[in-house]
Short mmCIF file of C-alpha atoms in Angstrom, two decimals:
data_model
loop_
_atom_site.label_atom_id
_atom_site.label_comp_id
_atom_site.label_asym_id
_atom_site.label_seq_id
_atom_site.Cartn_x
_atom_site.Cartn_y
_atom_site.Cartn_z
CA MET R 1 19.22 108.01 11.13
CA ALA R 2 18.38 106.28 7.26
CA ARG R 3 21.48 104.85 7.49
CA HIS R 4 21.22 103.27 10.70
CA VAL R 5 17.14 102.21 9.55
CA ARG R 6 19.20 100.30 6.70
CA MET R 7 21.85 98.42 8.41
CA ARG R 8 18.98 97.02 11.08
CA GLY R 9 17.17 95.93 7.71
CA ALA R 10 19.77 94.28 6.45
CA ALA R 11 20.59 92.24 9.84
CA LEU R 12 16.84 91.47 10.24
CA ALA R 13 16.99 89.84 6.94
CA GLY R 14 20.16 87.88 7.19
CA ALA R 15 19.13 86.21 10.44
CA ALA R 16 15.74 85.62 8.74
CA GLY R 17 17.45 84.11 5.88
CA THR R 18 19.42 82.11 8.32
CA ALA R 19 16.04 81.15 10.13
CA VAL R 20 14.78 79.77 7.04
CA LEU R 21 17.84 77.73 6.13
CA LEU R 22 18.51 76.12 9.63
CA SER R 23 14.60 74.89 9.22
CA GLY R 24 15.56 73.29 6.36
CA VAL R 25 18.36 71.27 7.72
CA LEU R 26 16.09 70.80 10.46
CA ALA R 27 13.19 69.63 8.34
CA THR R 28 16.11 67.21 6.15
CA GLY R 29 17.31 65.94 9.62
CA ALA R 30 13.81 65.39 10.91
CA SER R 31 12.70 62.80 7.74
CA ALA R 32 15.88 60.99 8.05
CA HIS R 33 14.86 58.14 5.63
CA THR R 34 15.15 54.41 6.97
CA PRO R 35 15.48 51.77 4.58
CA ALA R 36 15.61 48.63 6.93
CA TRP R 37 14.68 44.95 5.87
CA SER R 38 15.34 41.56 7.81
CA VAL R 39 15.55 37.93 7.01
CA THR R 40 15.20 34.73 8.04
CA CYS R 41 15.10 31.03 6.72
CA ASP R 42 11.36 31.51 6.09
CA LYS R 43 10.58 35.03 5.95
CA VAL R 44 11.63 38.04 4.55
CA THR R 45 10.43 41.34 6.28
CA VAL R 46 10.56 45.13 4.70
CA ASP R 47 10.61 48.16 6.83
CA LEU R 48 11.09 51.58 5.05
CA ALA R 49 10.07 54.61 7.37
CA ASP R 50 10.49 58.46 7.32
CA TYR R 51 10.40 59.17 3.60
CA SER R 52 8.91 62.14 1.66
CA GLY R 53 5.64 61.67 1.21
CA SER R 54 5.46 64.51 -0.85
CA LYS R 55 3.55 64.13 -4.40
CA ASN R 56 6.51 65.90 -6.19
CA VAL R 57 8.65 62.70 -4.80
CA LYS R 58 8.50 59.38 -5.96
CA ASN R 59 9.59 56.25 -4.09
CA LEU R 60 10.04 52.84 -5.21
CA VAL R 61 10.68 49.33 -3.96
CA SER R 62 11.91 46.22 -5.51
CA LEU R 63 12.22 42.52 -3.82
CA THR R 64 13.97 39.34 -5.39
CA ILE R 65 13.57 36.24 -3.42
CA ASP R 66 15.51 33.03 -4.75
CA GLY R 67 15.85 34.66 -8.41
CA GLU R 68 11.95 35.28 -8.18
CA LYS R 69 10.60 39.25 -8.27
CA VAL R 70 7.47 39.28 -5.70
CA VAL R 71 7.78 42.92 -5.51
CA ASP R 72 8.52 45.24 -8.63
CA GLN R 73 8.98 48.93 -8.46
CA GLN R 74 5.76 49.27 -6.30
CA GLN R 75 5.64 52.97 -5.43
CA PHE R 76 5.13 54.23 -1.83
CA GLY R 77 4.98 57.29 0.39
CA SER R 78 6.14 57.86 3.84
CA GLY R 79 6.55 54.15 4.71
CA TYR R 80 6.42 50.89 3.79
CA HIS R 81 6.32 48.04 5.95
CA GLN R 82 5.19 44.07 4.50
CA SER R 83 6.53 40.53 5.13
CA PHE R 84 6.73 38.18 2.83
CA THR R 85 6.97 34.04 3.03
CA VAL R 86 10.17 31.94 2.14
CA LYS R 87 9.56 28.82 -0.24
CA ALA R 88 10.75 25.74 1.38
CA HIS R 89 14.38 25.10 0.12
CA SER R 90 17.16 23.01 0.85
CA ALA R 91 20.19 24.83 0.32
CA PRO R 92 20.65 28.48 0.94
CA VAL R 93 19.11 31.09 -1.33
CA THR R 94 19.27 34.97 -1.73
CA ALA R 95 17.14 38.05 -1.89
CA THR R 96 17.76 41.40 -2.95
CA LEU R 97 16.22 44.42 -1.90
CA VAL R 98 16.45 47.67 -4.07
CA VAL R 99 14.72 51.06 -2.80
CA THR R 100 15.29 54.45 -4.94
CA THR R 101 13.79 57.83 -4.24
CA THR R 102 13.55 60.68 -6.46
CA GLU R 103 14.17 63.20 -3.31
CA GLN R 104 17.54 62.65 -3.78
CA PRO R 105 18.35 60.01 -6.23
CA LYS R 106 22.27 60.15 -5.29
CA ASN R 107 22.16 59.78 -1.53
CA PRO R 108 23.61 56.00 -0.66
CA GLN R 109 21.62 55.94 2.57
CA TRP R 110 18.28 56.72 0.58
CA ASN R 111 18.59 54.33 -1.78
CA VAL R 112 19.53 51.28 -1.45
CA THR R 113 20.70 47.77 -3.34
CA GLU R 114 21.41 45.26 -0.79
CA THR R 115 21.69 41.69 -1.03
CA LYS R 116 20.93 38.61 1.67
CA THR R 117 21.35 35.38 2.57
CA ILE R 118 18.74 33.12 3.60
CA ALA R 119 19.81 30.09 4.86
CA VAL R 120 17.81 26.46 5.16
CA CYS R 121 15.34 25.70 8.17
CA ALA R 122 16.82 23.28 10.40
CA THR R 123 15.23 20.44 10.59
CA PRO R 124 13.85 19.10 14.29
CA SER R 125 15.33 15.69 15.27
CA PRO R 126 11.99 13.52 15.19
CA THR R 127 11.49 12.43 19.10
CA PRO R 128 11.93 9.02 19.51
CA THR R 129 8.54 6.97 20.36
CA THR R 130 8.37 3.99 22.85
CA PRO R 131 6.76 1.20 20.88
CA THR R 132 3.81 0.00 23.07
CA THR R 133 4.39 -3.64 23.64
CA SER R 134 0.95 -5.60 23.77
CA PRO R 135 0.85 -8.84 26.19
CA THR R 136 0.93 -11.61 24.65
CA PRO R 137 -2.02 -14.18 25.06
CA SER R 138 -1.19 -17.21 26.98
CA THR R 139 -1.56 -20.19 25.21
CA SER R 140 -2.89 -23.38 26.31
CA PRO R 141 -1.11 -26.39 25.16
CA THR R 142 -2.76 -28.61 23.27
CA PRO R 143 -3.23 -32.16 24.28
CA THR R 144 -1.56 -34.67 22.51
CA ARG R 145 -3.92 -37.42 21.86
CA THR R 146 -2.18 -41.01 22.72
CA ALA R 147 -2.58 -43.56 19.96
CA THR R 148 -4.02 -46.97 21.75
CA ALA R 149 -3.11 -50.03 20.07
CA THR R 150 -5.93 -52.34 19.30
CA PRO R 151 -5.13 -55.76 19.81
CA SER R 152 -6.02 -57.73 16.62
CA THR R 153 -8.14 -60.66 17.02
CA SER R 154 -8.34 -63.79 15.71
CA ALA R 155 -11.37 -65.45 14.72
CA SER R 156 -11.31 -69.31 16.34
CA ALA R 157 -11.50 -72.45 15.26
CA THR R 158 -14.63 -74.14 15.55
CA VAL R 159 -14.74 -76.71 17.92
CA ALA R 160 -16.43 -79.90 16.30
CA PRO R 161 -17.66 -83.22 17.49
CA THR R 162 -15.08 -86.00 18.33
CA GLY R 163 -14.25 -88.27 15.51
CA THR R 164 -15.19 -85.55 12.89
CA THR R 165 -12.22 -84.66 10.86
CA THR R 166 -12.42 -80.66 10.76
CA SER R 167 -10.23 -78.06 9.19
CA ALA R 168 -8.57 -74.80 11.23
CA ALA R 169 -9.96 -71.53 9.17
CA PRO R 170 -7.42 -69.51 8.82
CA ALA R 171 -6.87 -66.70 11.35
CA THR R 172 -7.68 -63.35 9.84
CA SER R 173 -7.05 -59.81 11.82
CA ALA R 174 -10.12 -58.21 12.50
CA PRO R 175 -10.71 -54.59 12.10
CA ALA R 176 -10.24 -52.63 15.06
CA THR R 177 -13.72 -51.55 15.49
CA SER R 178 -15.00 -54.82 14.61
CA ALA R 179 -16.38 -57.12 17.68
CA PRO R 180 -14.59 -60.15 18.72
CA ALA R 181 -15.60 -63.24 16.88
CA THR R 182 -17.92 -65.79 18.82
CA VAL R 183 -16.29 -68.78 19.68
CA LYS R 184 -18.99 -71.94 18.52
CA ALA R 185 -19.69 -73.61 21.66
CA ALA R 186 -19.34 -77.67 21.53
CA SER R 187 -22.01 -80.26 21.58
CA THR R 188 -23.02 -80.97 24.95
CA THR R 189 -23.83 -84.33 23.59
CA PRO R 190 -21.18 -87.39 23.81
CA ALA R 191 -19.75 -88.26 20.67
CA LEU R 192 -20.43 -91.98 19.99
CA ALA R 193 -17.13 -94.09 19.49
CA GLN R 194 -16.86 -95.44 16.03
CA THR R 195 -16.83 -99.23 16.24
CA GLY R 196 -16.60 -99.43 12.40
CA GLY R 197 -20.45 -100.47 12.09
CA SER R 198 -23.29 -98.71 10.02
CA SER R 199 -26.56 -99.15 9.12
CA ALA R 200 -25.55 -102.25 6.61
CA THR R 201 -23.59 -104.00 9.02
CA PRO R 202 -26.66 -106.70 9.80
CA ILE R 203 -27.32 -107.03 6.18
CA VAL R 204 -23.32 -108.13 5.76
CA ALA R 205 -23.32 -110.40 8.56
CA ALA R 206 -26.60 -112.34 7.30
CA ALA R 207 -25.01 -112.36 4.10
CA GLY R 208 -22.08 -113.85 5.74
CA GLY R 209 -23.89 -116.32 7.74
CA ALA R 210 -25.60 -117.52 4.65
CA VAL R 211 -22.11 -118.03 2.63
CA VAL R 212 -20.98 -119.89 6.10
CA LEU R 213 -24.04 -122.22 6.19
CA VAL R 214 -23.82 -123.05 2.20
CA GLY R 215 -20.11 -123.51 2.39
CA GLY R 216 -20.50 -125.92 5.70
CA ALA R 217 -23.51 -127.60 3.75
CA LEU R 218 -21.72 -127.89 0.56
CA LEU R 219 -18.19 -129.34 2.61
CA LEU R 220 -20.89 -132.05 4.65
CA LEU R 221 -22.13 -133.20 1.12
CA SER R 222 -18.76 -133.80 -0.17
CA ARG R 223 -17.36 -135.61 2.69
CA ARG R 224 -21.02 -138.03 2.47
CA ARG R 225 -20.11 -138.63 -1.18
CA GLY R 226 -16.44 -139.74 -0.44
CA ASN R 227 -17.39 -141.91 2.43
CA ARG R 228 -19.76 -143.73 0.00
CA HIS R 229 -17.53 -144.29 -2.70
#
């Protein structure tokens, strides 16, 4: 009877041990660590889930983008979720993620060192813009001023009375703006015909008559004297 009890106790102890072992395996499977991360042309996202949050376990994460370390061995608990902006770049750059845990330091699925390439963001093509054409104002033709030739007026010669010697004045071109020269009207009194006489004619005639008379008298006297002889 005692022997039977001992065998029964041993079986129970073995079953209990198996249960503890299975519970440990199940617990390990339930806390499956998931280190995931992704990159785009302008962002890096880190998503670490299902890590142990025990005080005896130390989980660390580091991230380097284009040679710049943005996270340096930062400690986290059961999970870590963070996004990082990538600076503008004209050529592809790289990002490196490092995750370590003291729970199982040699487990390659829990301890990760990965590098990914970050591509250049595509530049959107500029949308062509249609230039707005302003209506051209209509311009009225400028009237052309026609130059009118102003006839040049010459001064007219002054009309002098008949019998008087006149000298014609030289024709001078008057400015276009000057009034035409006024022609001097001829005298309305008829000009006297010249007879060769003047105011001294009577005196000359008298003197001539006297000379004739004296000559006649002298001739008469001379004839008388000749007859006497």
